[in-house]
PDB file of C-alpha atoms in Angstrom:
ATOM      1  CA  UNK A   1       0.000   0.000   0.000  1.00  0.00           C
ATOM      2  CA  UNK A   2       1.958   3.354  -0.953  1.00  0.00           C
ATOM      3  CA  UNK A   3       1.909   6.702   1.111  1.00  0.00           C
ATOM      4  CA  UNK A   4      -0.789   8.036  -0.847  1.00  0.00           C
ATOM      5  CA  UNK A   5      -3.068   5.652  -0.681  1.00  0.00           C
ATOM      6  CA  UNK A   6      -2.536   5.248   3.032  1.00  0.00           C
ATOM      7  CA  UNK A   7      -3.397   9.049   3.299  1.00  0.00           C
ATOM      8  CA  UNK A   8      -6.305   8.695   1.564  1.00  0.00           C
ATOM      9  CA  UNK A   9      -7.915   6.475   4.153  1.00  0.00           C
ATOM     10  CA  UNK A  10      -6.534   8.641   6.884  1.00  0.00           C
ATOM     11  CA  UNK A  11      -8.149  11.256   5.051  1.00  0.00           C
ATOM     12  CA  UNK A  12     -11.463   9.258   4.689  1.00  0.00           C
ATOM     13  CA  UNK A  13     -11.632   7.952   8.676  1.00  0.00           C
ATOM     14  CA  UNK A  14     -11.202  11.863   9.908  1.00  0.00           C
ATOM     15  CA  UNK A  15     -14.109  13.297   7.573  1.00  0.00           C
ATOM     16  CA  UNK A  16     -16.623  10.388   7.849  1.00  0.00           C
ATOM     17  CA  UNK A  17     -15.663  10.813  12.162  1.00  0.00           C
ATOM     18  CA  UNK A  18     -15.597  14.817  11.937  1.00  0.00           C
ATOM     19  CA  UNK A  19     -19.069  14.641  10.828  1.00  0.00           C
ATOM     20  CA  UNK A  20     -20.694  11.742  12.535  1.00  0.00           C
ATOM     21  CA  UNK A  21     -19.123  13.987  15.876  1.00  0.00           C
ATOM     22  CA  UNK A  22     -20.252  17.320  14.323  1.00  0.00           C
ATOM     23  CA  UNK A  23     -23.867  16.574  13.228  1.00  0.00           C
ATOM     24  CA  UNK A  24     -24.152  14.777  17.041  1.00  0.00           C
ATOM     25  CA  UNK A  25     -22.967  17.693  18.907  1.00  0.00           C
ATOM     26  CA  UNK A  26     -24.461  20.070  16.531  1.00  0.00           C
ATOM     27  CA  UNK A  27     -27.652  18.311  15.421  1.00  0.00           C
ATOM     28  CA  UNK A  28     -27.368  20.349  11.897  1.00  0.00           C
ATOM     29  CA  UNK A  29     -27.687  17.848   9.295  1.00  0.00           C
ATOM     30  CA  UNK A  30     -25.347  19.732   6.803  1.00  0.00           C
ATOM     31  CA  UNK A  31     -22.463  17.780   8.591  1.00  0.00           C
ATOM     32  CA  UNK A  32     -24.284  14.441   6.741  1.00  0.00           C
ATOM     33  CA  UNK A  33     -22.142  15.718   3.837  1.00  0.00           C
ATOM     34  CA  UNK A  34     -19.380  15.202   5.279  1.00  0.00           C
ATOM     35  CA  UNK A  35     -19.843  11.700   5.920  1.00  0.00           C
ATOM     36  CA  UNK A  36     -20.821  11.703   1.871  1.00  0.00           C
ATOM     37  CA  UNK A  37     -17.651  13.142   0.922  1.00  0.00           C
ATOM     38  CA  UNK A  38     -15.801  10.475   3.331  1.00  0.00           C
ATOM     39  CA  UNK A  39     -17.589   7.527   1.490  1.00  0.00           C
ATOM     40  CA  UNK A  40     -16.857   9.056  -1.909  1.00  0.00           C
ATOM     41  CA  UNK A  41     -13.479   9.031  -0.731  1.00  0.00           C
ATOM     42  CA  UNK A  42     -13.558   5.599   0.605  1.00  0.00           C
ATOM     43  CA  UNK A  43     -14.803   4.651  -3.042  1.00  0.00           C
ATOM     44  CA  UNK A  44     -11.458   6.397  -4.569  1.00  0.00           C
ATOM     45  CA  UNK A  45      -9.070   4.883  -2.251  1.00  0.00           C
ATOM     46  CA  UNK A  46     -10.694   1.247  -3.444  1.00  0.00           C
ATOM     47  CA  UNK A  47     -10.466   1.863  -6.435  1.00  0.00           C
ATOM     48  CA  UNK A  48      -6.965   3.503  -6.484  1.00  0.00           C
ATOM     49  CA  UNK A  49      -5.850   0.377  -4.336  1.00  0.00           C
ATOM     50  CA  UNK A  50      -7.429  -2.085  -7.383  1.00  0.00           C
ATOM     51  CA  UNK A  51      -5.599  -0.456  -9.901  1.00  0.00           C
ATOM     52  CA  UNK A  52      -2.286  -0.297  -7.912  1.00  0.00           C
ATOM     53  CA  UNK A  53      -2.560  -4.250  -6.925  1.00  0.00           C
ATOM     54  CA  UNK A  54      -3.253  -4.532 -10.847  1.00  0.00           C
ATOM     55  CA  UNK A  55      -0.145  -3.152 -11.644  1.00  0.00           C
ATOM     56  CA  UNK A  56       1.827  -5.370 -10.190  1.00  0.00           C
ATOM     57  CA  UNK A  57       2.680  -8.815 -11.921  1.00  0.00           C
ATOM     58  CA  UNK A  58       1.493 -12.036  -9.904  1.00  0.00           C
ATOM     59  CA  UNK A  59       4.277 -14.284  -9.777  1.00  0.00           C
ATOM     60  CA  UNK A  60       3.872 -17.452 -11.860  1.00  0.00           C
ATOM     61  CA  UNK A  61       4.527 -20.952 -10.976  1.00  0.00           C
ATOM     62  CA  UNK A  62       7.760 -20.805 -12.917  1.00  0.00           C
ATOM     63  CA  UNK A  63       9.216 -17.580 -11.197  1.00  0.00           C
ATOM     64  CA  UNK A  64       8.740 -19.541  -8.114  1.00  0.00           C
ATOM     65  CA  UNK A  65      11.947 -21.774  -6.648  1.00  0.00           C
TER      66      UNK A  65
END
C-alpha cells in the first residue's frame, strides 16, 4: 500500500468521524455531507488500491523456486 493511498484512508476515517461527531454535537444535518464526501473518498481509495494491486505482476509458478 503506498503513502498516498494510506493518506487517503486517513483522510477518509477523519471526515466520515468529523461529521458523525459534528452533526451529534451540533444536530445540523449539513455535517451528513461530510460523511458523503468520506464515502466518496472511501470509493477512490478502493479503487486507487485495485488499480495499484493490478499493476503489479502475480508471480507465476515458474518464477517460483
Amino acid at each position: 500500500m503506498s503513502g498516498a493511498l494510506k493518506a487517503a484512508w486517513a483522510l477518509t476515517a477523519f471526515v466520515i468521524v468529523a461529521g458523525v461527531v459534528l452533526w451529534l454535537v451540533t444536530g445540523e444535518i449539513i455535517f451528513a455531507v461530510f460523511i458523503f464526501l468520506g464515502v466518496l473518498t472511501a470509493a477512490g481509495a478502493v479503487v486507487a488500491g485495485r488499480a495499484e494491486s493490478a499493476d503489479r505482476p502475480t508471480p507465476s509458478k515458474e518464477d517460483t523456486p
